Coordinates of C-alpha atoms in Angstrom, one line a residue:
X1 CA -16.7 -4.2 54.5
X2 CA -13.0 -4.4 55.4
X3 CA -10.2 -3.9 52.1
X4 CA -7.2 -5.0 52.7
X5 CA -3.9 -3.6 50.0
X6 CA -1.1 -5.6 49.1
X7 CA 2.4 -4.3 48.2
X8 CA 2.5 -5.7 44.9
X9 CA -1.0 -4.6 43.9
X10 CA 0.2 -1.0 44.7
X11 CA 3.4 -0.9 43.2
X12 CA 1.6 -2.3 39.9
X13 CA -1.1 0.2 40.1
X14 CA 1.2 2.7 40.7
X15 CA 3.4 1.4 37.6
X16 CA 0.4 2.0 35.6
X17 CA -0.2 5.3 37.0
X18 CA 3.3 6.4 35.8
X19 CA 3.6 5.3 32.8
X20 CA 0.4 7.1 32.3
X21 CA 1.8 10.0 33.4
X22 CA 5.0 9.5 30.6
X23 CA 2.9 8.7 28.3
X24 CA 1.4 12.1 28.4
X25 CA 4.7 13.9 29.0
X26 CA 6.6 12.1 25.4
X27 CA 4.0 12.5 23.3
X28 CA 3.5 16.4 24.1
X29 CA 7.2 17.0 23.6
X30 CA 7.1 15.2 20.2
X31 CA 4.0 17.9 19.3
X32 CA 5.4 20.5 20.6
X33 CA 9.0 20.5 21.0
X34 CA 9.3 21.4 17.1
X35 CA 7.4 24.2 17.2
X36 CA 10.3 25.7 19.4
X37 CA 12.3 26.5 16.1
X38 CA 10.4 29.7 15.5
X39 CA 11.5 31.4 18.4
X40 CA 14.6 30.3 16.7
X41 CA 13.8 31.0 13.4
X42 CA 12.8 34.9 15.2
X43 CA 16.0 35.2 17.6
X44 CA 18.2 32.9 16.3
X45 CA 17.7 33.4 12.4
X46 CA 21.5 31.9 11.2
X47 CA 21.0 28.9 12.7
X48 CA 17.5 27.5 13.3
X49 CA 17.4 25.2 10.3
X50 CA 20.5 23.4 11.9
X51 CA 18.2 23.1 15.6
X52 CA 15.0 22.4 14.0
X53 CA 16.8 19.5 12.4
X54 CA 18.4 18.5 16.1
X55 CA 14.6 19.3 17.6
X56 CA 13.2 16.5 14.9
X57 CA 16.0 13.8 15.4
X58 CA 15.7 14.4 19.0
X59 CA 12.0 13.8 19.1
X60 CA 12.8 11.3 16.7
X61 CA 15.0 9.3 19.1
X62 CA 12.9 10.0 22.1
X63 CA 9.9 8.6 20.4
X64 CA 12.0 4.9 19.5
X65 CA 13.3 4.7 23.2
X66 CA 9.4 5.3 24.6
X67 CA 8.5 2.4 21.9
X68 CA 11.5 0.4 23.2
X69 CA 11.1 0.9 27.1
X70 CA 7.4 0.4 26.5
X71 CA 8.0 -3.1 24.9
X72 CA 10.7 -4.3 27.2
X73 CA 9.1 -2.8 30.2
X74 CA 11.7 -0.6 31.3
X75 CA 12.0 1.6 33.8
X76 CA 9.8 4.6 32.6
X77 CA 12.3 6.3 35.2
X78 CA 14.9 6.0 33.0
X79 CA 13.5 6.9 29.7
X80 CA 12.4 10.3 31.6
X81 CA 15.9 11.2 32.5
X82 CA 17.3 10.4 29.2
X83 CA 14.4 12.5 27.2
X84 CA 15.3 15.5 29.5
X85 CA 18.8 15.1 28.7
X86 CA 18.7 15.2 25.2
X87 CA 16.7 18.3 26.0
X88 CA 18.6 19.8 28.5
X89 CA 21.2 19.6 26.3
X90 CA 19.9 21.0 23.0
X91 CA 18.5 24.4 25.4
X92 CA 21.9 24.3 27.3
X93 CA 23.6 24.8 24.0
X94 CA 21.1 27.7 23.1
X95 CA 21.6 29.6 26.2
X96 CA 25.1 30.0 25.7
X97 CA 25.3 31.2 21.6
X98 CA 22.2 33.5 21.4
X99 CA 22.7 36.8 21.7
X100 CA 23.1 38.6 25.3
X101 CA 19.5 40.4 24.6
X102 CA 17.6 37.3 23.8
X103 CA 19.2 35.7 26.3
X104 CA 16.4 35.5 28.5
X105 CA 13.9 34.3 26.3
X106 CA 15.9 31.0 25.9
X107 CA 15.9 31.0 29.7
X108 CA 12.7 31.1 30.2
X109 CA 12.5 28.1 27.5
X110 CA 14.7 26.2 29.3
X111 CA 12.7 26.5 32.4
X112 CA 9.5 25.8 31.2
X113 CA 10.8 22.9 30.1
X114 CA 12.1 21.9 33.8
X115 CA 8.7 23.1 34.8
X116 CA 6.4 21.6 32.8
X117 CA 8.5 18.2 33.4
X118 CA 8.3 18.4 37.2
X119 CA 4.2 19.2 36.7
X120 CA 3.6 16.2 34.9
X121 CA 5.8 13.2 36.2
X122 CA 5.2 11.4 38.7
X123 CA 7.9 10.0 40.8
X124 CA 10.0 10.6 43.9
X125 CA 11.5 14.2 44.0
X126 CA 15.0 12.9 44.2
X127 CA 14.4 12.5 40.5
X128 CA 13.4 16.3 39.8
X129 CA 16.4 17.4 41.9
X130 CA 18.9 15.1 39.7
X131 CA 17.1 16.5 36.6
X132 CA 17.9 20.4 38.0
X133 CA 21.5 19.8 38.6
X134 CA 22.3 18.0 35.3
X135 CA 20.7 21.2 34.0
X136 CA 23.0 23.3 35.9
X137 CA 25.5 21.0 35.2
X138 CA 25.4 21.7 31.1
X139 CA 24.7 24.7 31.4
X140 CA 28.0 25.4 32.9
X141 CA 29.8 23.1 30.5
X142 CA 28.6 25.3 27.5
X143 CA 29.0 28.2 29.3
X144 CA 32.6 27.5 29.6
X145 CA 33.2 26.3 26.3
X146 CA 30.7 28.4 24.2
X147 CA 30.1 31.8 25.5
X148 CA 31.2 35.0 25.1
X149 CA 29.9 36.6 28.4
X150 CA 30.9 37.0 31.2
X151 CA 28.7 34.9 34.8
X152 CA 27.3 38.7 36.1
X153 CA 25.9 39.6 32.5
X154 CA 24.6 36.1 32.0
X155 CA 22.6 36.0 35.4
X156 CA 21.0 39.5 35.1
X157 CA 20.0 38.2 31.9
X158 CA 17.3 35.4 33.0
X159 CA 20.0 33.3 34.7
X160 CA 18.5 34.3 38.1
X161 CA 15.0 33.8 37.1
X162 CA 15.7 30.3 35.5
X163 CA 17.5 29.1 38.7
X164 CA 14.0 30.7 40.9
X165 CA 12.3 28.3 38.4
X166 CA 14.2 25.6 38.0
X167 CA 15.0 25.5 42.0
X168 CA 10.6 25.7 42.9
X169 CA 9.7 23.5 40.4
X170 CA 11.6 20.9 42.2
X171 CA 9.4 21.1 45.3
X172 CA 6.1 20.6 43.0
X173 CA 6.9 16.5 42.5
X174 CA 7.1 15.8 46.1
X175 CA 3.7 16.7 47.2
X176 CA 1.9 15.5 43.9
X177 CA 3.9 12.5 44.5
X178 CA 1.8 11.5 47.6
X179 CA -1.5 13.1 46.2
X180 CA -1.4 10.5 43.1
X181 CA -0.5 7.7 45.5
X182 CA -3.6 8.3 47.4
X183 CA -5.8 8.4 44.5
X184 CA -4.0 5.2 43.3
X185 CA -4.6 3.6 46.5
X186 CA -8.1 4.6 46.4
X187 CA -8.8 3.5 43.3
X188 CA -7.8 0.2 44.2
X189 CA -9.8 0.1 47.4
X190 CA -13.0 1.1 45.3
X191 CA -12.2 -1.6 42.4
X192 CA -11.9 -4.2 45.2
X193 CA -14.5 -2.7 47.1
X194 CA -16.9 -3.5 43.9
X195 CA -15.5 -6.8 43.1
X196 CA -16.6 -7.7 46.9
X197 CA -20.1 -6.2 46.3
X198 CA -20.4 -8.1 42.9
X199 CA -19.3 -11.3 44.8
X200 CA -22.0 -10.3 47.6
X201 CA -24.6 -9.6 44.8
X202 CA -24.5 -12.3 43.2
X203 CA -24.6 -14.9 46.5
X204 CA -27.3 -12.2 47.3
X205 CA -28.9 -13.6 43.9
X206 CA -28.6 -16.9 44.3
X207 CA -30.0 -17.0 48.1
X208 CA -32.9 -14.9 46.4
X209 CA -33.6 -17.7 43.5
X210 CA -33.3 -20.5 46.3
X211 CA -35.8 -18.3 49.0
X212 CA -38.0 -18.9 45.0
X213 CA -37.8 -22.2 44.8
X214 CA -38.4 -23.0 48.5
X215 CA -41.5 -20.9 48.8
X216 CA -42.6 -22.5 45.4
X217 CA -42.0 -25.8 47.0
X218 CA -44.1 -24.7 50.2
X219 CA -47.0 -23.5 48.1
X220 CA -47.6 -27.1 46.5
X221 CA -46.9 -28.3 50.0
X222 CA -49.8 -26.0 51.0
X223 CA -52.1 -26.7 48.7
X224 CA -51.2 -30.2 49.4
X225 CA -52.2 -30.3 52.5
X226 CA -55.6 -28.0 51.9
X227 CA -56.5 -30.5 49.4
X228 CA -55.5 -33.5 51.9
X229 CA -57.8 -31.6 54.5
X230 CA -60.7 -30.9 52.1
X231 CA -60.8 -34.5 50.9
X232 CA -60.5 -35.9 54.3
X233 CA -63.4 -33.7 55.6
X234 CA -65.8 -34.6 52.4
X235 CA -65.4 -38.2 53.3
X236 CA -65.2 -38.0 57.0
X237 CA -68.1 -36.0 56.3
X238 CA -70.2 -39.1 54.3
X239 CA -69.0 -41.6 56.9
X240 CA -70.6 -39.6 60.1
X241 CA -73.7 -39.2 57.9
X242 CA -74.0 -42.9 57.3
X243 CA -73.2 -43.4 61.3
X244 CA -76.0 -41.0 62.5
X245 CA -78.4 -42.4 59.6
X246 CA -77.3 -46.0 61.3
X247 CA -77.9 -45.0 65.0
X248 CA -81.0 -42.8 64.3
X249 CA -82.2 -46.5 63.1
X250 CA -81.7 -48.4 65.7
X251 CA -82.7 -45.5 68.0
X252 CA -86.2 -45.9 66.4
X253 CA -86.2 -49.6 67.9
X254 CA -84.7 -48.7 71.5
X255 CA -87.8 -50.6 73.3
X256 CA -85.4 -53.4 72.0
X257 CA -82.3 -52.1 73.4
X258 CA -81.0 -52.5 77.2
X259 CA -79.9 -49.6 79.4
X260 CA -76.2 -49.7 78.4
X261 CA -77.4 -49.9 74.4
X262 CA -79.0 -47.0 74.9
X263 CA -76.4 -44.9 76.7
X264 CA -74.1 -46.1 74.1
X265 CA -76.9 -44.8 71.2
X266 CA -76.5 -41.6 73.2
X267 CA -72.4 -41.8 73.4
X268 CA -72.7 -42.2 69.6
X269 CA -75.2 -39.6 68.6
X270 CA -73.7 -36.9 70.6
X271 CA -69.8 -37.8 69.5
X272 CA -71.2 -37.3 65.7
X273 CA -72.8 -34.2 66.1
X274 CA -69.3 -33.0 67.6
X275 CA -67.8 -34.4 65.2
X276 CA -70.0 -32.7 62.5
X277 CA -69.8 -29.5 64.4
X278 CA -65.7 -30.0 64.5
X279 CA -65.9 -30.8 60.5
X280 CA -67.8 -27.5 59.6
X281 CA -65.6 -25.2 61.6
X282 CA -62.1 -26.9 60.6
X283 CA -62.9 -27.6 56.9
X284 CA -61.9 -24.2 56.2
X285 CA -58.0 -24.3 56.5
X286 CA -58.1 -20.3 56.6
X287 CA -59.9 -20.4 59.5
X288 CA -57.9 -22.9 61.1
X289 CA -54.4 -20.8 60.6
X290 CA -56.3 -17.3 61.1
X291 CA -55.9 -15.7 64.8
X292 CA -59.1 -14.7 64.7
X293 CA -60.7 -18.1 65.0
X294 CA -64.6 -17.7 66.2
X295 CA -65.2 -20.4 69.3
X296 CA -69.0 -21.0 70.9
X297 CA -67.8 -19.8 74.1
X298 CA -70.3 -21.1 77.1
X299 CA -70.3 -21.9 81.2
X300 CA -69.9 -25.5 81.7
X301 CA -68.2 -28.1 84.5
X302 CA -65.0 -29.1 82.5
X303 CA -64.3 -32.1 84.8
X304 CA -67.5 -33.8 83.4
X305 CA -66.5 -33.0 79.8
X306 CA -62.8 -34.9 80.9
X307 CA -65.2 -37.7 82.2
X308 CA -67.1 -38.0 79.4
X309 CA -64.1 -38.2 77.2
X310 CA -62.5 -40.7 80.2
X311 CA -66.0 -43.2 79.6
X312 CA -66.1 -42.7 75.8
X313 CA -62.5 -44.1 75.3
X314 CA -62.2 -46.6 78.0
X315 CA -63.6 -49.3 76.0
X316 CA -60.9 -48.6 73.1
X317 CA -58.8 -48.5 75.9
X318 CA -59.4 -52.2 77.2
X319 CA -59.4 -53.5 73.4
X320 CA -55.9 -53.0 73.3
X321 CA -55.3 -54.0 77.2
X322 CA -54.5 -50.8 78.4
X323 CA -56.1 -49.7 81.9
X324 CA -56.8 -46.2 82.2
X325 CA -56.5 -45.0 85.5
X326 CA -60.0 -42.1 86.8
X327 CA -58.3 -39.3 89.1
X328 CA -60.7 -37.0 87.7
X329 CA -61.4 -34.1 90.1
X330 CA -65.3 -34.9 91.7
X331 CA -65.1 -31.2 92.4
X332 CA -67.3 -28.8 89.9
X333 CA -64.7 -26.2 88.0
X334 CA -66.1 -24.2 85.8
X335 CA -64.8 -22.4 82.6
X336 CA -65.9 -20.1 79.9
X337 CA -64.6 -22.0 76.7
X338 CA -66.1 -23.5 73.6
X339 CA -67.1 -26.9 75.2
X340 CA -66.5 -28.6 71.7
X341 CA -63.6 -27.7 70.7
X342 CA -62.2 -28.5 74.7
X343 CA -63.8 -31.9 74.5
X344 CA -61.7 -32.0 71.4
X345 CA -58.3 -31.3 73.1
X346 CA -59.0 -33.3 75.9
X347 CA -60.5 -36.4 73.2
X348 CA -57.4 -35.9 71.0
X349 CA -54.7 -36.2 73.8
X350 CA -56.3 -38.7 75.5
X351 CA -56.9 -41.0 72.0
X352 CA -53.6 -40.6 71.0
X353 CA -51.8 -41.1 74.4
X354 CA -53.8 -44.4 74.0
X355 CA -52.5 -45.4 70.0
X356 CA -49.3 -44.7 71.2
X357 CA -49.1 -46.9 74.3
X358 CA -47.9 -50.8 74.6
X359 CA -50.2 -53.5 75.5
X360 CA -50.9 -54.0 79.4
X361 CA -49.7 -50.4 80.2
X362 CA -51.9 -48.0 82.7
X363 CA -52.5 -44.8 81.9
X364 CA -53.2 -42.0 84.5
X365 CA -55.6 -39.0 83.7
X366 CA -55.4 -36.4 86.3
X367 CA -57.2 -33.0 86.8
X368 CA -56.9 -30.7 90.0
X369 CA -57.3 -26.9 90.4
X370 CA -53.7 -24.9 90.7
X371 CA -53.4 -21.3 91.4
X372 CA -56.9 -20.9 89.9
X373 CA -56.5 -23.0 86.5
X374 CA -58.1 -26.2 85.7
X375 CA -55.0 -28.7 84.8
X376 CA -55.2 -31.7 82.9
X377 CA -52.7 -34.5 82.9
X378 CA -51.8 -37.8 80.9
X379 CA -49.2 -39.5 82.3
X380 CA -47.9 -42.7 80.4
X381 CA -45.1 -44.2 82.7
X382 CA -44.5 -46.7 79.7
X383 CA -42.1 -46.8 76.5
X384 CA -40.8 -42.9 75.4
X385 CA -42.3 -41.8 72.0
X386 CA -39.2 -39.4 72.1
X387 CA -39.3 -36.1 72.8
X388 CA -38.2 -34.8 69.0
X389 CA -41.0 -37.1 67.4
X390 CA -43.5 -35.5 69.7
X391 CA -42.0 -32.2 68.6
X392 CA -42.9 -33.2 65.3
X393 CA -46.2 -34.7 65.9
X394 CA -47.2 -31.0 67.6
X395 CA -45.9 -29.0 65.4
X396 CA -46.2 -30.0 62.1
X397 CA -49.1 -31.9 59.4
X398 CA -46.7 -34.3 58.5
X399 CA -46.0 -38.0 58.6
X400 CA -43.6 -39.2 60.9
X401 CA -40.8 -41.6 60.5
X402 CA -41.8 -45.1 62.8
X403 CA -38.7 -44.8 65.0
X404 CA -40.2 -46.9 68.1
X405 CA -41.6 -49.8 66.3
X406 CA -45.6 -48.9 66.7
X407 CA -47.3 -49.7 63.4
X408 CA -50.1 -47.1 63.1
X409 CA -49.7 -44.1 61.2
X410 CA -48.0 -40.9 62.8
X411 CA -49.7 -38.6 61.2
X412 CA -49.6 -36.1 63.8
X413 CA -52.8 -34.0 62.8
X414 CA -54.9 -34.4 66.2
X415 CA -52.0 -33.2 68.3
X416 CA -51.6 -29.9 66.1
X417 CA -55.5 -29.3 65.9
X418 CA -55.7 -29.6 70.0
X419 CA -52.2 -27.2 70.6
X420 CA -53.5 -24.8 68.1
X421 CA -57.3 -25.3 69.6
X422 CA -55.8 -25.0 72.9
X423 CA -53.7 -21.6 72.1
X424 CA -56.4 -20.1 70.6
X425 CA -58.9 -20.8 73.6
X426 CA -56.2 -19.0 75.5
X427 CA -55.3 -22.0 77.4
X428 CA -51.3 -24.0 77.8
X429 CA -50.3 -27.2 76.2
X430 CA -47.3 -28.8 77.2
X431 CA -45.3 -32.1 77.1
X432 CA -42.2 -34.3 77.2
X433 CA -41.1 -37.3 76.9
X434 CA -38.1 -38.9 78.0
X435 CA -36.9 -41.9 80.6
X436 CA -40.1 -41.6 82.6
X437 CA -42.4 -42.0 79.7
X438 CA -44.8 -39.5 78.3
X439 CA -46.4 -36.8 79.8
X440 CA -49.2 -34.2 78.6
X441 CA -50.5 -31.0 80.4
X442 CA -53.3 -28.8 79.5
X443 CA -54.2 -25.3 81.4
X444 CA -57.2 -23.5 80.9
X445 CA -58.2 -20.3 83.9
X446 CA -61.7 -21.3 85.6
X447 CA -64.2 -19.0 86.6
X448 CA -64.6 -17.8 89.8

């Protein structure tokens, strides 16, 4: 977090500082300053009603020219010059009519008056210096006009030590000076400093409500979508039961039914129990998204499970004038997979490769062995679906926008069931589409 300080925000803090600072230094002469008429009253006993009087109207003025400045926003500068004046002058006057033995006392007044100034104010030390030669200045007026010693009794009499005073005290502003500046300066970094965090904070607070709301929105979505599944399984469910019931009928009559009847009866009875199998293990959507899905691993020939799923969609194939073209591998390649679930990914691409083609289209399906893996292959040298749709289609339960003019329903769940089945087999899916049409690859390892 980088604070930057402009010139005018520290002059006006340092304003404020200052006037703190006078503040403090009228108001303690206006309580205090009195009280300096009983040293007269105890040194000075002919005339101390006649100062006291001059200590009131003094504080008196002081007191309307700090109301004054305040209001009009003078200088506090200013104001400090003239209250040490009026000061200066009153002890000035002092130090020149008390008597030669008390004459230090009112000395050592005088410079605790200097002192306790340059301790408190804060401002540049050129102003302390000007305050200690108009000091100097009256005392040497008065002493001229008003005493009755000589200079040599004078100094030996607490002149000497007021000018030490008077003279140090004049080197205590400069470094207080910059200490007060730094602490204004850092005051003004930590104000800003928190006015940034509050800023941050509450973005932080808003991100945090809308991170709420989104994962709100995708729990409904989620239990959207285990409700679409469970409904979708219990009737999927009732319609295979009423096919197997069907078949098992007319399998009761196949002395009625031709050779290619009954290997159809058989296509049929064995694609509903994998697709009851399929609906008993995918009906739990926990299990689905867990990485710990449980497959029926087992040795089998996967090129006769891609040719089973070749023969049982060619017909679907030709209803919609689409020739599907057999470069199946004759060679035996075995793998240790669930044979169900493989059929599945292999039944799934294949299917939807086929929904998504035009009419009078061919449609290669290609397996070979590289560098010891089975690969499968659709290749659809027709119309693009689009590479971002089949993004989409893979990676998401979600209905798809009809952006290529094909009328059935994108709902993309087959193509997310057979990457996820795929992964979790620990086999590759991949695809693209683009100029050349679509393409689909699947890897599984084979056994030796």
């Amino acid at each position: 977090m980088f604070v930057q300080i402009t010139n005018e925000e520290l002059i006006k803090e340092t304003a404020k500082k200052a006037w703190y600072q006078t503040n403090n230094i009228i108001w303690t002469i206006i309580f205090l300053y009195p009280l300096f008429s009983i040293v007269d009253f105890i040194y000075l006993n002919n005339y101390w009603i006649q100062f006291f009087l001059i200590r009131v109207i003094t504080i008196l003025i002081i007191y309307g020219l700090f109301s004054f400045f305040q209001h009009k926003k003078f200088s506090y500068r200013i104001l400090l010059h003239i209250s040490f004046f009026m000061l200066s002058t009153t002890s000035a006057v002092l130090c020149n009519i008390v008597n030669i033995q008390f004459l230090t006392v009112y000395f050592l007044l005088f410079a605790t008056i200097i002192l306790f100034f340059n301790l408190q104010v804060f401002w540049e030390p050129l102003n302390s210096i000007i305050q200690t030669l108009m000091a100097l200045l009256l005392l040497a007026i008065f002493f001229n006009q008003l005493s009755e010693y000589n200079l040599d009794l004078v100094l030996s009499n607490g002149g000497q030590v007021f000018f030490i005073i008077a003279a140090i005290s004049c080197l205590i502003p400069g470094a207080r000076y910059k200490v007060i500046q730094r602490e204004v300066k850092s005051q003004i970094m930590i104000e800003k400093s928190n006015e940034q965090l509050k800023v941050q904070n509450q973005d932080i607070n808003e991100k945090n409500n809308l991170i709420d709301m989104q994962y709100e929105q995708l729990r409904k979505l989620d239990s959207q979508k285990n409700s679409f599944i469970n409904i979708a399984g219990h009737d999927l469910k009732n319609l295979i039961g009423s096919i197997v019931m069907s078949n098992n009928m007319i399998k009761e009559e196949d002395f009625r039914l031709s050779t290619d009847q009954k290997e159809f009866v058989g296509y049929i009875s064995e694609s509903a129990e994998k697709m009851q199998y399929m609906l008993n293990r995918l009906m739990d959507v926990k299990e689905i998204e867990s990485p710990e899905m449980k497959f029926n691993n087992e040795i089998f020939d996967i090129n006769v499970e891609v040719n089973h799923v070749f023969k049982g969609l060619y017909e679907t194939a030709q209803m919609k004038n689409i020739h599907l073209v057999d470069n199946i591998l004759k060679l035996p390649l075995n793998v240790r997979l669930d044979k169900v679930f493989t059929g599945q990914v292999f039944q799934n691409l294949l299917s939807n490769a086929i929904k998504f083609s035009q009419t009078n289209n061919s449609i290669r399906v290609v397996t070979s062995l590289q560098r010891q893996k089975f690969v499968f292959e659709i290749i659809d040298e027709g119309i693009a679906i689009g590479q971002q749709e089949l993004d989409m289609m893979f990676n998401k339960l979600k209905t798809l926008n009809d952006t290529h003019g094909v009328t059935e329903s994108r709902l993309g769940l087959g193509l997310s069931i057979a990457k996820l089945m795929t992964q979790e087999m620990g086999g590759e899916l991949s695809y693209r589409s683009d100029d050349n049409g679509n393409y689909f690859r699947v890897e599984f390892y084979v056994i030796n």
